[in-house]
Amino acid sequence: MEHLHVHETLTPIEAALVAHRGQLLGFIRSKVADADLAEDILQDALLKALRSSESLRDEDRLLPWMRSIINNAIVDSYRARASRTKRQEPM
């Protein structure tokens, strides 16, 4: 029985994202204190990146492209939290 490594089944962009996961999480943690929230933001950003991977025209620009996606995911996260908080406030 032949054993495949997980990385052998990944696309080049997926493999690059896996390879840079720690660096991307570190970038988020430099902006977000909550470790669990940082992980959630990373997961959201990775999903967004995979869904829009065709927009990455130059693989050498992967990290700047991901930082842009991450910055947007951070803003989205805080907006969603603010919206939930506002809805929960008594009138």
PDB file of C-alpha atoms in Angstrom:
ATOM      1  CA  MET A   1       0.000   0.000   0.000  1.00  0.00           C
ATOM      2  CA  GLU A   2       1.399   3.342  -1.049  1.00  0.00           C
ATOM      3  CA  HIS A   3       1.305   6.167   1.523  1.00  0.00           C
ATOM      4  CA  LEU A   4       0.727   9.644   0.199  1.00  0.00           C
ATOM      5  CA  HIS A   5       1.894  12.663   2.069  1.00  0.00           C
ATOM      6  CA  VAL A   6      -0.783  15.290   2.535  1.00  0.00           C
ATOM      7  CA  HIS A   7       1.372  17.883   0.759  1.00  0.00           C
ATOM      8  CA  GLU A   8       1.467  15.736  -2.382  1.00  0.00           C
ATOM      9  CA  THR A   9      -2.256  16.261  -2.907  1.00  0.00           C
ATOM     10  CA  LEU A  10      -2.163  20.049  -2.456  1.00  0.00           C
ATOM     11  CA  THR A  11      -2.146  22.617  -5.228  1.00  0.00           C
ATOM     12  CA  PRO A  12       0.918  24.877  -5.291  1.00  0.00           C
ATOM     13  CA  ILE A  13      -0.988  27.707  -3.598  1.00  0.00           C
ATOM     14  CA  GLU A  14      -2.353  25.363  -0.918  1.00  0.00           C
ATOM     15  CA  ALA A  15       1.148  24.049  -0.232  1.00  0.00           C
ATOM     16  CA  ALA A  16       2.498  27.610   0.008  1.00  0.00           C
ATOM     17  CA  LEU A  17      -0.257  28.594   2.433  1.00  0.00           C
ATOM     18  CA  VAL A  18       0.479  25.547   4.591  1.00  0.00           C
ATOM     19  CA  ALA A  19       4.189  26.377   4.533  1.00  0.00           C
ATOM     20  CA  HIS A  20       3.552  29.999   5.589  1.00  0.00           C
ATOM     21  CA  ARG A  21       0.769  29.303   8.110  1.00  0.00           C
ATOM     22  CA  GLY A  22       2.912  30.143  11.141  1.00  0.00           C
ATOM     23  CA  GLN A  23       4.117  33.376   9.611  1.00  0.00           C
ATOM     24  CA  LEU A  24       0.561  34.372   8.680  1.00  0.00           C
ATOM     25  CA  LEU A  25      -0.691  33.587  12.175  1.00  0.00           C
ATOM     26  CA  GLY A  26       2.160  35.651  13.625  1.00  0.00           C
ATOM     27  CA  PHE A  27       1.109  38.562  11.427  1.00  0.00           C
ATOM     28  CA  ILE A  28      -2.451  38.294  12.750  1.00  0.00           C
ATOM     29  CA  ARG A  29      -1.275  37.952  16.354  1.00  0.00           C
ATOM     30  CA  SER A  30       0.688  41.198  15.952  1.00  0.00           C
ATOM     31  CA  LYS A  31      -2.693  42.881  15.428  1.00  0.00           C
ATOM     32  CA  VAL A  32      -5.092  40.683  17.452  1.00  0.00           C
ATOM     33  CA  ALA A  33      -4.414  39.812  21.092  1.00  0.00           C
ATOM     34  CA  ASP A  34      -6.975  37.016  21.407  1.00  0.00           C
ATOM     35  CA  ALA A  35      -5.366  33.738  20.266  1.00  0.00           C
ATOM     36  CA  ASP A  36      -8.677  32.034  19.458  1.00  0.00           C
ATOM     37  CA  LEU A  37      -9.874  35.018  17.456  1.00  0.00           C
ATOM     38  CA  ALA A  38      -6.557  35.066  15.591  1.00  0.00           C
ATOM     39  CA  GLU A  39      -7.019  31.396  14.636  1.00  0.00           C
ATOM     40  CA  ASP A  40     -10.575  32.113  13.454  1.00  0.00           C
ATOM     41  CA  ILE A  41      -9.379  35.042  11.365  1.00  0.00           C
ATOM     42  CA  LEU A  42      -6.629  32.900   9.843  1.00  0.00           C
ATOM     43  CA  GLN A  43      -9.135  30.204   8.900  1.00  0.00           C
ATOM     44  CA  ASP A  44     -11.452  32.784   7.326  1.00  0.00           C
ATOM     45  CA  ALA A  45      -8.561  34.357   5.429  1.00  0.00           C
ATOM     46  CA  LEU A  46      -7.315  30.993   4.166  1.00  0.00           C
ATOM     47  CA  LEU A  47     -10.780  30.102   2.885  1.00  0.00           C
ATOM     48  CA  LYS A  48     -11.097  33.469   1.163  1.00  0.00           C
ATOM     49  CA  ALA A  49      -7.652  33.041  -0.380  1.00  0.00           C
ATOM     50  CA  LEU A  50      -8.446  29.582  -1.709  1.00  0.00           C
ATOM     51  CA  ARG A  51     -11.756  30.759  -3.143  1.00  0.00           C
ATOM     52  CA  SER A  52     -10.086  33.661  -4.934  1.00  0.00           C
ATOM     53  CA  SER A  53      -6.735  32.060  -5.750  1.00  0.00           C
ATOM     54  CA  GLU A  54      -7.177  32.837  -9.458  1.00  0.00           C
ATOM     55  CA  SER A  55      -6.719  36.524  -8.586  1.00  0.00           C
ATOM     56  CA  LEU A  56      -3.131  35.849  -7.484  1.00  0.00           C
ATOM     57  CA  ARG A  57      -1.282  36.490 -10.718  1.00  0.00           C
ATOM     58  CA  ASP A  58       2.249  36.251  -9.356  1.00  0.00           C
ATOM     59  CA  GLU A  59       3.053  33.554  -6.804  1.00  0.00           C
ATOM     60  CA  ASP A  60       6.017  35.654  -5.641  1.00  0.00           C
ATOM     61  CA  ARG A  61       3.401  38.094  -4.280  1.00  0.00           C
ATOM     62  CA  LEU A  62       1.694  35.436  -2.128  1.00  0.00           C
ATOM     63  CA  LEU A  63       2.566  36.953   1.256  1.00  0.00           C
ATOM     64  CA  PRO A  64       1.585  40.554   0.407  1.00  0.00           C
ATOM     65  CA  TRP A  65      -1.617  39.201  -1.181  1.00  0.00           C
ATOM     66  CA  MET A  66      -2.358  37.180   1.968  1.00  0.00           C
ATOM     67  CA  ARG A  67      -1.614  40.140   4.248  1.00  0.00           C
ATOM     68  CA  SER A  68      -4.201  42.142   2.319  1.00  0.00           C
ATOM     69  CA  ILE A  69      -6.771  39.352   2.695  1.00  0.00           C
ATOM     70  CA  ILE A  70      -5.902  39.032   6.394  1.00  0.00           C
ATOM     71  CA  ASN A  71      -6.242  42.772   7.015  1.00  0.00           C
ATOM     72  CA  ASN A  72      -9.694  42.663   5.436  1.00  0.00           C
ATOM     73  CA  ALA A  73     -10.611  39.578   7.508  1.00  0.00           C
ATOM     74  CA  ILE A  74      -9.541  41.373  10.695  1.00  0.00           C
ATOM     75  CA  VAL A  75     -11.713  44.389   9.828  1.00  0.00           C
ATOM     76  CA  ASP A  76     -14.634  42.089   8.950  1.00  0.00           C
ATOM     77  CA  SER A  77     -14.228  40.268  12.257  1.00  0.00           C
ATOM     78  CA  TYR A  78     -14.307  43.449  14.325  1.00  0.00           C
ATOM     79  CA  ARG A  79     -17.266  44.808  12.350  1.00  0.00           C
ATOM     80  CA  ALA A  80     -19.191  41.579  12.957  1.00  0.00           C
ATOM     81  CA  ARG A  81     -18.388  41.697  16.687  1.00  0.00           C
ATOM     82  CA  ALA A  82     -19.465  45.353  16.898  1.00  0.00           C
ATOM     83  CA  SER A  83     -22.693  44.563  15.086  1.00  0.00           C
ATOM     84  CA  ARG A  84     -23.465  41.656  17.444  1.00  0.00           C
ATOM     85  CA  THR A  85     -22.699  43.820  20.475  1.00  0.00           C
ATOM     86  CA  LYS A  86     -24.901  46.618  19.194  1.00  0.00           C
ATOM     87  CA  ARG A  87     -27.822  44.252  18.598  1.00  0.00           C
ATOM     88  CA  GLN A  88     -27.469  42.852  22.129  1.00  0.00           C
ATOM     89  CA  GLU A  89     -27.562  46.242  23.859  1.00  0.00           C
ATOM     90  CA  PRO A  90     -30.842  46.992  25.632  1.00  0.00           C
ATOM     91  CA  MET A  91     -32.832  49.854  24.205  1.00  0.00           C
TER      92      MET A  91
END
